[in-house]
CSV table of C-alpha atoms in Angstrom, one decimal:
chain,number,residue,atom,x,y,z
P,1,UNK,CA,-81.2,-166.2,-165.0
P,2,UNK,CA,-82.8,-164.2,-167.8
P,3,UNK,CA,-86.0,-166.1,-167.0
P,4,UNK,CA,-85.8,-164.9,-163.4
P,5,UNK,CA,-85.3,-161.3,-164.4
P,6,UNK,CA,-88.1,-161.6,-166.9
P,7,UNK,CA,-90.4,-162.9,-164.2
P,8,UNK,CA,-89.2,-160.1,-161.9
P,9,UNK,CA,-90.0,-157.5,-164.5
P,10,UNK,CA,-93.4,-159.0,-165.2
P,11,UNK,CA,-94.4,-159.1,-161.5
P,12,UNK,CA,-92.7,-155.9,-160.1
P,13,UNK,CA,-93.0,-153.5,-163.0
P,14,UNK,CA,-95.8,-154.9,-165.2
P,15,UNK,CA,-97.6,-156.2,-162.1
P,16,UNK,CA,-99.2,-159.1,-163.9
P,17,UNK,CA,-100.4,-160.3,-160.6
P,18,UNK,CA,-102.5,-157.1,-160.2
P,19,UNK,CA,-103.9,-157.6,-163.7
P,20,UNK,CA,-105.0,-161.2,-162.8
P,21,UNK,CA,-106.4,-160.0,-159.5
P,22,UNK,CA,-108.5,-157.2,-161.2
P,23,UNK,CA,-109.8,-159.7,-163.8
P,24,UNK,CA,-110.7,-162.2,-161.1
P,25,UNK,CA,-112.6,-159.6,-159.1
P,26,UNK,CA,-114.5,-158.3,-162.1
P,27,UNK,CA,-115.4,-161.8,-163.1
P,28,UNK,CA,-116.7,-162.4,-159.5
P,29,UNK,CA,-119.1,-159.5,-160.1
P,30,UNK,CA,-120.3,-161.1,-163.3
P,31,UNK,CA,-118.4,-158.8,-165.7
P,32,UNK,CA,-116.7,-160.5,-168.7
P,33,UNK,CA,-113.3,-158.8,-169.4
P,34,UNK,CA,-113.7,-160.0,-173.0
P,35,UNK,CA,-116.5,-157.5,-173.5
P,36,UNK,CA,-115.8,-153.8,-174.2
P,37,UNK,CA,-117.3,-152.8,-170.8
P,38,UNK,CA,-115.4,-155.4,-168.9
P,39,UNK,CA,-112.2,-154.8,-170.8
P,40,UNK,CA,-112.5,-151.0,-170.2
P,41,UNK,CA,-113.0,-151.4,-166.5
P,42,UNK,CA,-110.1,-153.8,-166.3
P,43,UNK,CA,-107.8,-151.4,-168.3
P,44,UNK,CA,-108.9,-148.5,-166.1
P,45,UNK,CA,-108.6,-150.1,-162.6
P,46,UNK,CA,-105.4,-152.0,-163.4
P,47,UNK,CA,-103.6,-149.1,-164.9
P,48,UNK,CA,-104.7,-146.6,-162.3
P,49,UNK,CA,-103.6,-148.8,-159.4
P,50,UNK,CA,-100.3,-149.8,-161.1
P,51,UNK,CA,-99.3,-146.3,-162.0
P,52,UNK,CA,-100.1,-144.9,-158.5
P,53,UNK,CA,-98.1,-147.7,-156.8
P,54,UNK,CA,-95.1,-147.3,-159.1
P,55,UNK,CA,-95.3,-143.6,-159.1
P,56,UNK,CA,-95.3,-143.3,-155.3
P,57,UNK,CA,-92.4,-145.7,-154.9
P,58,UNK,CA,-90.4,-144.1,-157.6
P,59,UNK,CA,-91.0,-140.5,-156.5
P,60,UNK,CA,-90.0,-141.3,-153.0
P,61,UNK,CA,-86.7,-143.0,-154.2
P,62,UNK,CA,-85.9,-140.3,-156.7
P,63,UNK,CA,-86.7,-137.5,-154.3
P,64,UNK,CA,-84.4,-139.1,-151.7
P,65,UNK,CA,-81.6,-138.9,-154.3
P,66,UNK,CA,-82.7,-135.4,-155.4
P,67,UNK,CA,-82.3,-134.2,-151.8
P,68,UNK,CA,-78.5,-134.5,-152.3
P,69,UNK,CA,-78.8,-132.1,-155.2
P,70,UNK,CA,-80.4,-128.8,-154.0
P,71,UNK,CA,-80.4,-125.9,-156.5
P,72,UNK,CA,-77.2,-124.5,-155.1
P,73,UNK,CA,-75.3,-127.7,-155.5
P,74,UNK,CA,-76.7,-128.3,-159.0
P,75,UNK,CA,-75.7,-124.8,-160.0
P,76,UNK,CA,-72.2,-125.4,-158.7
P,77,UNK,CA,-71.9,-128.7,-160.6
P,78,UNK,CA,-73.1,-127.1,-163.8
P,79,UNK,CA,-70.7,-124.2,-163.3
P,80,UNK,CA,-67.7,-126.5,-163.4
P,81,UNK,CA,-68.3,-127.5,-167.1
P,82,UNK,CA,-68.2,-125.6,-170.4
P,83,UNK,CA,-69.1,-126.2,-174.0
P,84,UNK,CA,-71.2,-129.2,-175.0
P,85,UNK,CA,-70.1,-131.0,-171.9
P,86,UNK,CA,-72.0,-128.5,-169.8
P,87,UNK,CA,-75.1,-129.1,-172.0
P,88,UNK,CA,-74.8,-132.8,-171.4
P,89,UNK,CA,-74.5,-132.4,-167.7
P,90,UNK,CA,-77.4,-130.0,-167.6
P,91,UNK,CA,-79.6,-132.5,-169.5
P,92,UNK,CA,-78.5,-135.3,-167.2
P,93,UNK,CA,-79.2,-133.3,-164.1
P,94,UNK,CA,-82.7,-132.5,-165.5
P,95,UNK,CA,-83.5,-136.2,-165.0
P,96,UNK,CA,-83.5,-135.9,-161.2
P,97,UNK,CA,-85.6,-132.7,-161.0
P,98,UNK,CA,-89.4,-132.2,-160.6
P,99,UNK,CA,-91.7,-133.9,-163.0
P,100,UNK,CA,-93.3,-131.2,-165.1
P,101,UNK,CA,-92.1,-128.2,-167.2
P,102,UNK,CA,-93.9,-125.7,-165.0
P,103,UNK,CA,-92.1,-126.7,-161.8
P,104,UNK,CA,-88.7,-126.6,-163.7
P,105,UNK,CA,-89.0,-122.9,-164.6
P,106,UNK,CA,-88.2,-121.6,-161.1
P,107,UNK,CA,-84.9,-123.6,-161.3
P,108,UNK,CA,-84.3,-122.2,-164.8
P,109,UNK,CA,-84.7,-118.7,-163.4
P,110,UNK,CA,-82.3,-119.4,-160.5
P,111,UNK,CA,-79.6,-120.9,-162.8
P,112,UNK,CA,-79.9,-118.0,-165.2
P,113,UNK,CA,-79.7,-115.5,-162.4
P,114,UNK,CA,-76.6,-117.3,-161.1
P,115,UNK,CA,-74.8,-116.6,-164.5
P,116,UNK,CA,-74.9,-120.1,-166.0
P,117,UNK,CA,-74.8,-120.1,-169.8
P,118,UNK,CA,-78.3,-119.7,-171.4
P,119,UNK,CA,-77.8,-122.8,-173.5
P,120,UNK,CA,-77.0,-125.0,-170.5
P,121,UNK,CA,-80.1,-123.8,-168.6
P,122,UNK,CA,-82.3,-124.6,-171.7
P,123,UNK,CA,-80.8,-128.1,-171.9
P,124,UNK,CA,-81.9,-128.5,-168.3
P,125,UNK,CA,-85.3,-127.0,-169.0
P,126,UNK,CA,-86.0,-129.3,-171.9
P,127,UNK,CA,-84.7,-132.4,-170.2
P,128,UNK,CA,-86.4,-131.9,-166.8
P,129,UNK,CA,-90.0,-132.6,-167.8
P,130,UNK,CA,-89.1,-134.8,-170.7
P,131,UNK,CA,-86.9,-137.5,-169.3
P,132,UNK,CA,-86.5,-138.8,-165.7
P,133,UNK,CA,-85.8,-142.1,-164.0
P,134,UNK,CA,-89.5,-142.5,-163.0
P,135,UNK,CA,-90.7,-142.1,-166.6
P,136,UNK,CA,-88.1,-144.6,-167.8
P,137,UNK,CA,-89.3,-147.3,-165.3
P,138,UNK,CA,-93.0,-146.6,-166.0
P,139,UNK,CA,-92.5,-146.8,-169.7
P,140,UNK,CA,-90.6,-150.1,-169.2
P,141,UNK,CA,-93.6,-151.3,-167.1
P,142,UNK,CA,-96.1,-150.6,-169.9
P,143,UNK,CA,-94.0,-151.2,-173.0
P,144,UNK,CA,-90.5,-152.7,-172.7
P,145,UNK,CA,-87.0,-151.7,-171.7
P,146,UNK,CA,-85.8,-151.1,-175.2
P,147,UNK,CA,-88.6,-148.6,-175.8
P,148,UNK,CA,-88.0,-147.0,-172.4
P,149,UNK,CA,-84.2,-146.6,-173.1
P,150,UNK,CA,-85.0,-145.3,-176.6
P,151,UNK,CA,-87.3,-142.6,-175.2
P,152,UNK,CA,-84.7,-141.5,-172.6
P,153,UNK,CA,-81.9,-141.5,-175.2
P,154,UNK,CA,-83.8,-139.4,-177.8
P,155,UNK,CA,-85.0,-137.1,-175.1
P,156,UNK,CA,-81.5,-136.4,-173.8
P,157,UNK,CA,-80.3,-135.9,-177.4
P,158,UNK,CA,-83.0,-133.4,-178.0
P,159,UNK,CA,-82.2,-131.5,-174.7
P,160,UNK,CA,-78.5,-131.4,-175.5
P,161,UNK,CA,-79.0,-130.4,-179.1
P,162,UNK,CA,-81.7,-127.8,-178.3
P,163,UNK,CA,-79.6,-126.2,-175.6
P,164,UNK,CA,-76.5,-126.1,-177.7
P,165,UNK,CA,-78.3,-124.4,-180.6
P,166,UNK,CA,-79.8,-121.8,-178.3
P,167,UNK,CA,-76.4,-121.2,-176.7
P,168,UNK,CA,-74.9,-120.6,-180.2
P,169,UNK,CA,-77.2,-117.7,-181.1
P,170,UNK,CA,-76.4,-115.8,-177.9
P,171,UNK,CA,-79.8,-114.3,-177.0
P,172,UNK,CA,-79.1,-113.5,-173.4
P,173,UNK,CA,-80.7,-110.1,-174.0
P,174,UNK,CA,-84.0,-111.9,-174.7
P,175,UNK,CA,-84.3,-112.9,-171.1
P,176,UNK,CA,-86.5,-110.6,-169.0
P,177,UNK,CA,-84.3,-108.2,-167.0
P,178,UNK,CA,-85.8,-109.2,-163.6
P,179,UNK,CA,-84.4,-112.7,-164.0
P,180,UNK,CA,-80.8,-111.4,-163.6
P,181,UNK,CA,-81.7,-109.6,-160.4
P,182,UNK,CA,-83.2,-112.6,-158.6
P,183,UNK,CA,-81.2,-113.2,-155.4
P,184,UNK,CA,-79.1,-116.4,-155.5
P,185,UNK,CA,-78.4,-118.3,-152.3
P,186,UNK,CA,-74.8,-119.3,-151.8
P,187,UNK,CA,-75.4,-121.7,-148.9
P,188,UNK,CA,-76.3,-125.4,-149.1
P,189,UNK,CA,-78.2,-127.0,-146.3
P,190,UNK,CA,-77.4,-130.5,-145.3
P,191,UNK,CA,-80.3,-132.7,-144.4
P,192,UNK,CA,-80.5,-135.3,-141.7
P,193,UNK,CA,-82.0,-138.8,-142.6
P,194,UNK,CA,-85.3,-137.8,-141.0
P,195,UNK,CA,-85.4,-134.6,-143.0
P,196,UNK,CA,-84.7,-136.5,-146.2
P,197,UNK,CA,-87.5,-138.9,-145.4
P,198,UNK,CA,-89.9,-136.1,-144.8
P,199,UNK,CA,-88.7,-134.3,-147.9
P,200,UNK,CA,-89.2,-137.4,-150.1
P,201,UNK,CA,-92.6,-138.1,-148.5
P,202,UNK,CA,-93.7,-134.5,-149.1
P,203,UNK,CA,-92.7,-134.8,-152.7
P,204,UNK,CA,-94.8,-137.9,-153.1
P,205,UNK,CA,-97.9,-136.3,-151.7
P,206,UNK,CA,-97.3,-133.0,-153.6
P,207,UNK,CA,-96.8,-134.6,-157.0
P,208,UNK,CA,-99.5,-137.2,-156.6
P,209,UNK,CA,-101.9,-134.4,-155.6
P,210,UNK,CA,-100.8,-132.5,-158.7
P,211,UNK,CA,-101.0,-135.2,-161.3
P,212,UNK,CA,-103.8,-137.5,-160.2
P,213,UNK,CA,-106.5,-135.8,-162.3
P,214,UNK,CA,-104.3,-136.2,-165.4
P,215,UNK,CA,-103.6,-139.8,-164.7
P,216,UNK,CA,-107.3,-140.6,-164.3
P,217,UNK,CA,-108.0,-138.7,-167.5
P,218,UNK,CA,-105.2,-140.3,-169.4
P,219,UNK,CA,-106.2,-143.8,-168.3
P,220,UNK,CA,-109.8,-143.1,-169.1
P,221,UNK,CA,-108.9,-142.0,-172.7
P,222,UNK,CA,-106.6,-145.0,-173.0
P,223,UNK,CA,-109.4,-147.3,-172.0
P,224,UNK,CA,-111.7,-145.6,-174.5
P,225,UNK,CA,-109.2,-145.9,-177.4
P,226,UNK,CA,-108.2,-149.5,-176.4
P,227,UNK,CA,-111.7,-151.0,-176.2
P,228,UNK,CA,-114.2,-148.8,-178.1
P,229,UNK,CA,-112.5,-147.2,-181.1
P,230,UNK,CA,-111.9,-149.6,-183.9
P,231,UNK,CA,-108.3,-150.3,-184.9
P,232,UNK,CA,-109.1,-149.4,-188.5
P,233,UNK,CA,-110.2,-145.9,-187.5
P,234,UNK,CA,-107.0,-145.3,-185.5
P,235,UNK,CA,-104.7,-146.6,-188.2
P,236,UNK,CA,-106.6,-144.6,-190.9
P,237,UNK,CA,-105.7,-141.4,-188.9
P,238,UNK,CA,-102.3,-142.3,-187.3
P,239,UNK,CA,-101.1,-145.4,-189.1
P,240,UNK,CA,-97.4,-145.9,-189.8
P,241,UNK,CA,-98.0,-145.5,-193.5
P,242,UNK,CA,-99.5,-142.0,-193.0
P,243,UNK,CA,-97.0,-139.2,-193.5
P,244,UNK,CA,-99.0,-136.8,-191.4
P,245,UNK,CA,-99.3,-139.1,-188.3
P,246,UNK,CA,-96.2,-137.7,-186.5
P,247,UNK,CA,-97.3,-134.1,-187.3
P,248,UNK,CA,-100.8,-134.6,-186.0
P,249,UNK,CA,-99.6,-136.3,-182.8
P,250,UNK,CA,-97.3,-133.4,-182.1
P,251,UNK,CA,-99.9,-130.8,-182.8
P,252,UNK,CA,-102.5,-132.6,-180.7
P,253,UNK,CA,-100.1,-133.0,-177.8
P,254,UNK,CA,-99.1,-129.4,-177.5
P,255,UNK,CA,-102.4,-127.9,-176.0
P,256,UNK,CA,-102.6,-130.8,-173.5
P,257,UNK,CA,-101.3,-130.4,-170.0
P,258,UNK,CA,-100.2,-133.7,-168.4
P,259,UNK,CA,-97.2,-135.3,-166.9
P,260,UNK,CA,-95.6,-138.2,-168.7
P,261,UNK,CA,-97.6,-140.4,-166.3
P,262,UNK,CA,-100.9,-139.3,-167.6
P,263,UNK,CA,-99.7,-139.6,-171.2
P,264,UNK,CA,-98.5,-143.2,-170.9
P,265,UNK,CA,-101.9,-144.9,-170.8
P,266,UNK,CA,-102.9,-143.1,-174.0
P,267,UNK,CA,-99.7,-144.1,-175.7
P,268,UNK,CA,-100.2,-147.7,-174.5
P,269,UNK,CA,-103.6,-147.8,-176.1
P,270,UNK,CA,-102.4,-146.2,-179.4
P,271,UNK,CA,-99.6,-148.7,-179.7
P,272,UNK,CA,-102.1,-151.5,-179.1
P,273,UNK,CA,-104.1,-150.1,-182.0
P,274,UNK,CA,-101.2,-150.2,-184.4
P,275,UNK,CA,-99.8,-146.7,-184.1
P,276,UNK,CA,-96.1,-146.5,-184.8
P,277,UNK,CA,-93.4,-145.9,-182.2
P,278,UNK,CA,-92.3,-142.6,-183.8
P,279,UNK,CA,-95.9,-141.2,-183.6
P,280,UNK,CA,-96.2,-142.2,-180.0
P,281,UNK,CA,-92.8,-140.8,-179.1
P,282,UNK,CA,-93.8,-137.5,-180.7
P,283,UNK,CA,-97.1,-137.3,-178.9
P,284,UNK,CA,-95.5,-138.0,-175.5
P,285,UNK,CA,-92.7,-135.5,-176.0
P,286,UNK,CA,-95.1,-132.8,-177.2
P,287,UNK,CA,-97.3,-133.2,-174.2
P,288,UNK,CA,-94.4,-133.1,-171.7
P,289,UNK,CA,-92.0,-130.5,-173.3
P,290,UNK,CA,-94.5,-128.2,-175.1
P,291,UNK,CA,-97.5,-128.0,-172.8
P,292,UNK,CA,-99.5,-124.8,-173.1
P,293,UNK,CA,-99.3,-123.8,-169.4
P,294,UNK,CA,-95.5,-124.1,-169.4
P,295,UNK,CA,-95.3,-122.0,-172.5
P,296,UNK,CA,-97.4,-119.3,-170.8
P,297,UNK,CA,-95.2,-119.4,-167.7
P,298,UNK,CA,-92.0,-119.3,-169.8
P,299,UNK,CA,-93.3,-116.2,-171.7
P,300,UNK,CA,-93.1,-114.3,-168.4
P,301,UNK,CA,-89.4,-115.1,-168.1
P,302,UNK,CA,-88.1,-114.8,-171.7
P,303,UNK,CA,-89.0,-112.5,-174.6
P,304,UNK,CA,-90.9,-113.5,-177.7
P,305,UNK,CA,-88.0,-114.0,-180.1
P,306,UNK,CA,-86.3,-116.4,-177.7
P,307,UNK,CA,-89.6,-118.2,-176.9
P,308,UNK,CA,-90.2,-118.7,-180.6
P,309,UNK,CA,-86.7,-120.0,-181.1
P,310,UNK,CA,-87.1,-122.4,-178.2
P,311,UNK,CA,-90.5,-123.7,-179.5
P,312,UNK,CA,-89.2,-124.0,-183.0
P,313,UNK,CA,-86.1,-126.0,-182.0
P,314,UNK,CA,-88.0,-128.4,-179.7
P,315,UNK,CA,-90.9,-128.8,-182.2
P,316,UNK,CA,-88.5,-129.5,-185.0
P,317,UNK,CA,-86.5,-131.9,-182.9
P,318,UNK,CA,-89.7,-133.8,-181.9
P,319,UNK,CA,-90.8,-134.1,-185.5
P,320,UNK,CA,-87.3,-135.3,-186.7
P,321,UNK,CA,-87.3,-137.9,-183.9
P,322,UNK,CA,-90.8,-139.0,-184.7
P,323,UNK,CA,-90.3,-139.3,-188.4
P,324,UNK,CA,-86.9,-141.0,-187.9
P,325,UNK,CA,-88.3,-143.8,-185.7
P,326,UNK,CA,-91.4,-144.1,-188.0
P,327,UNK,CA,-89.1,-144.7,-191.0
P,328,UNK,CA,-86.9,-147.2,-189.1
P,329,UNK,CA,-89.8,-149.2,-187.8
P,330,UNK,CA,-91.7,-149.1,-191.1
P,331,UNK,CA,-88.6,-150.4,-192.9
P,332,UNK,CA,-88.5,-153.5,-190.6
P,333,UNK,CA,-92.2,-154.3,-190.8
């Protein structure tokens, strides 16, 4: 039975049939996929098509589920918990929300205006762009299920720990005053099946429209790293034996703005060149949780002391996770 599930994983998630088809079509045009040019084209075409197919299916399915959790219902669920349990629920609910940090900030405003604890809303804010079901399945399609589950697990731990720490320091006065005056809806609309279908399809078109440039850029960079930059060069900069690799990956990831889907091809290429799992995890988390546009948007909502605390906690958490996994994998090499 494991053989069947392995085959299913290879054909449905990894889409090995698509890889073979792209290689066949390139060969038919006279391109050898063993050459850098042919391998780059194969990497680019295969990854772009695979990511868009998986992304469309996953967004539709997750948006259908998300239609049962409008902001009012999510707020009511979060309001029923307290303590670290509320942070855990906030982080888990972040996995079924929109796919980038910028689109999570309006929900953060609504939850804060509704009187939810600040720490809980930050657990939600950290988790929402960092971990979701779509990213888990896409990571599994490129790497493996253990790596996908590891990424989701450490992301949730970071969201819960970060939100809990922010809640402990009680900096509610560091939220801009207008946030607390935002009107909060008490009603909760019930969608029909047709409305859920339309909502899910609208989410697919909206998110694909928003992320497609980053996916093309990410796959292009991945193809460049995978086929043109020598492995010795990559490992000299970001090898597992380099103490600075996690720090560099985190710093490089912060100014980038991309969803997890645009980051994955770059991470795939880095792993293929011998970069450690801890460094790759740090890079992916920095891009998704600490993107510069989201920081700019968040600055309009919270004051500088709270923003610095948030950035410090998340950055420290990413570095700890990166170095921890680098140490673990290095010990078992």
